[in-house]
Amino acid sequence: MAGNSGPVRLTAVVHGMVQGVGFRWLTARKAAQLQLDGSAVNRADGTVEVVVEGPEPDVRQLLDWLESDSAPGMVSRVEAEITPATGGLHGFHTG
C-alpha cells in the first residue's frame, strides 16, 4: 500500500508494560493530533489493541510512534496490520 494517501485502517496489538501507565490516554491524544478516529482498549492478556482509520501517512505516523521510545510504558513489540479503511469509526475511544 505504499504511496496510497487514501484512508486505511491500522489494527495493532501492543505488547509490553502498556496497561496502567497512561498508554491509552496518550495514544488517544496522539491520534487526535493526527486527526485519526479509532480506539485503544486494554485486553485481558495485558496488551492494548489500537484500531485507527485515516490517511495512510498519518496512520503510519501513529504506528511509528507506537513502536518508538516516545510511547508510554515499555513497548516490547507491536503486531500491526494495515488494511483498507472500512469506515464507521468516529472520534477516539479508550474503553
Short mmCIF file of C-alpha atoms in Angstrom, two decimals:
data_model
loop_
_atom_site.label_atom_id
_atom_site.label_comp_id
_atom_site.label_asym_id
_atom_site.label_seq_id
_atom_site.Cartn_x
_atom_site.Cartn_y
_atom_site.Cartn_z
CA MET A 1 0.00 0.00 0.00
CA ALA A 2 2.98 2.32 -0.03
CA GLY A 3 2.24 5.63 -1.66
CA ASN A 4 -1.51 5.46 -1.09
CA SER A 5 -2.86 8.61 0.51
CA GLY A 6 -6.40 7.26 0.86
CA PRO A 7 -7.91 6.10 4.13
CA VAL A 8 -6.54 2.94 5.73
CA ARG A 9 -7.16 1.02 8.94
CA LEU A 10 -4.42 0.12 11.39
CA THR A 11 -5.10 -2.77 13.74
CA ALA A 12 -2.26 -3.09 16.24
CA VAL A 13 -1.73 -5.20 19.34
CA VAL A 14 0.84 -3.56 21.58
CA HIS A 15 2.82 -5.84 23.91
CA GLY A 16 4.87 -4.92 26.96
CA MET A 17 4.15 -2.83 30.04
CA VAL A 18 1.32 -0.85 28.46
CA GLN A 19 -1.51 -1.03 30.98
CA GLY A 20 -1.74 1.28 33.97
CA VAL A 21 0.81 3.74 32.54
CA GLY A 22 -1.42 6.19 30.64
CA PHE A 23 -0.86 4.35 27.37
CA ARG A 24 -4.46 4.53 26.12
CA TRP A 25 -4.88 8.19 27.10
CA LEU A 26 -1.64 9.28 25.41
CA THR A 27 -2.44 7.18 22.34
CA ALA A 28 -5.81 8.96 22.15
CA ARG A 29 -4.04 12.33 22.38
CA LYS A 30 -1.57 11.40 19.64
CA ALA A 31 -4.41 10.11 17.42
CA ALA A 32 -6.32 13.37 17.97
CA GLN A 33 -3.24 15.37 16.91
CA LEU A 34 -3.17 13.31 13.71
CA GLN A 35 -6.96 13.61 13.29
CA LEU A 36 -7.44 9.83 13.37
CA ASP A 37 -10.59 8.05 14.52
CA GLY A 38 -10.48 4.81 16.46
CA SER A 39 -9.88 3.24 19.84
CA ALA A 40 -7.31 1.92 22.29
CA VAL A 41 -8.60 -0.86 24.53
CA ASN A 42 -6.96 -2.93 27.27
CA ARG A 43 -7.10 -6.67 26.61
CA ALA A 44 -7.26 -9.37 29.27
CA ASP A 45 -3.77 -10.66 28.33
CA GLY A 46 -2.11 -7.33 29.29
CA THR A 47 -1.81 -6.00 25.76
CA VAL A 48 -3.55 -2.96 24.29
CA GLU A 49 -5.40 -3.14 20.99
CA VAL A 50 -5.26 0.03 18.91
CA VAL A 51 -7.55 0.44 15.90
CA VAL A 52 -7.45 3.67 13.89
CA GLU A 53 -8.51 4.90 10.48
CA GLY A 54 -7.36 7.86 8.45
CA PRO A 55 -4.99 8.88 5.65
CA GLU A 56 -2.17 6.36 5.29
CA PRO A 57 0.69 8.79 6.07
CA ASP A 58 -0.98 9.78 9.37
CA VAL A 59 -1.79 6.18 10.29
CA ARG A 60 1.83 5.19 9.63
CA GLN A 61 2.98 8.12 11.77
CA LEU A 62 0.91 6.77 14.67
CA LEU A 63 2.35 3.29 14.12
CA ASP A 64 5.88 4.72 14.14
CA TRP A 65 5.05 6.48 17.42
CA LEU A 66 3.65 3.25 18.95
CA GLU A 67 6.93 1.49 18.07
CA SER A 68 9.14 4.33 19.36
CA ASP A 69 10.58 5.16 22.75
CA SER A 70 8.11 8.09 22.87
CA ALA A 71 5.18 5.73 23.52
CA PRO A 72 4.31 5.46 27.23
CA GLY A 73 5.22 2.41 29.27
CA MET A 74 7.62 -0.15 27.85
CA VAL A 75 6.57 -1.47 24.46
CA SER A 76 8.27 -4.76 23.68
CA ARG A 77 6.64 -5.31 20.29
CA VAL A 78 3.75 -4.22 18.10
CA GLU A 79 1.84 -6.63 15.89
CA ALA A 80 0.35 -4.41 13.19
CA GLU A 81 -1.74 -4.80 10.09
CA ILE A 82 -2.73 -2.01 7.70
CA THR A 83 -5.76 -2.69 5.53
CA PRO A 84 -8.26 -0.57 3.58
CA ALA A 85 -10.47 1.57 5.81
CA THR A 86 -13.95 0.23 6.47
CA GLY A 87 -15.45 3.38 8.00
CA GLY A 88 -17.72 3.55 10.99
CA LEU A 89 -15.12 4.96 13.41
CA HIS A 90 -15.95 8.38 14.84
CA GLY A 91 -13.81 10.11 17.44
CA PHE A 92 -11.42 8.18 19.65
CA HIS A 93 -12.44 5.83 22.45
CA THR A 94 -10.34 4.38 25.24
CA GLY A 95 -12.90 1.91 26.59
#
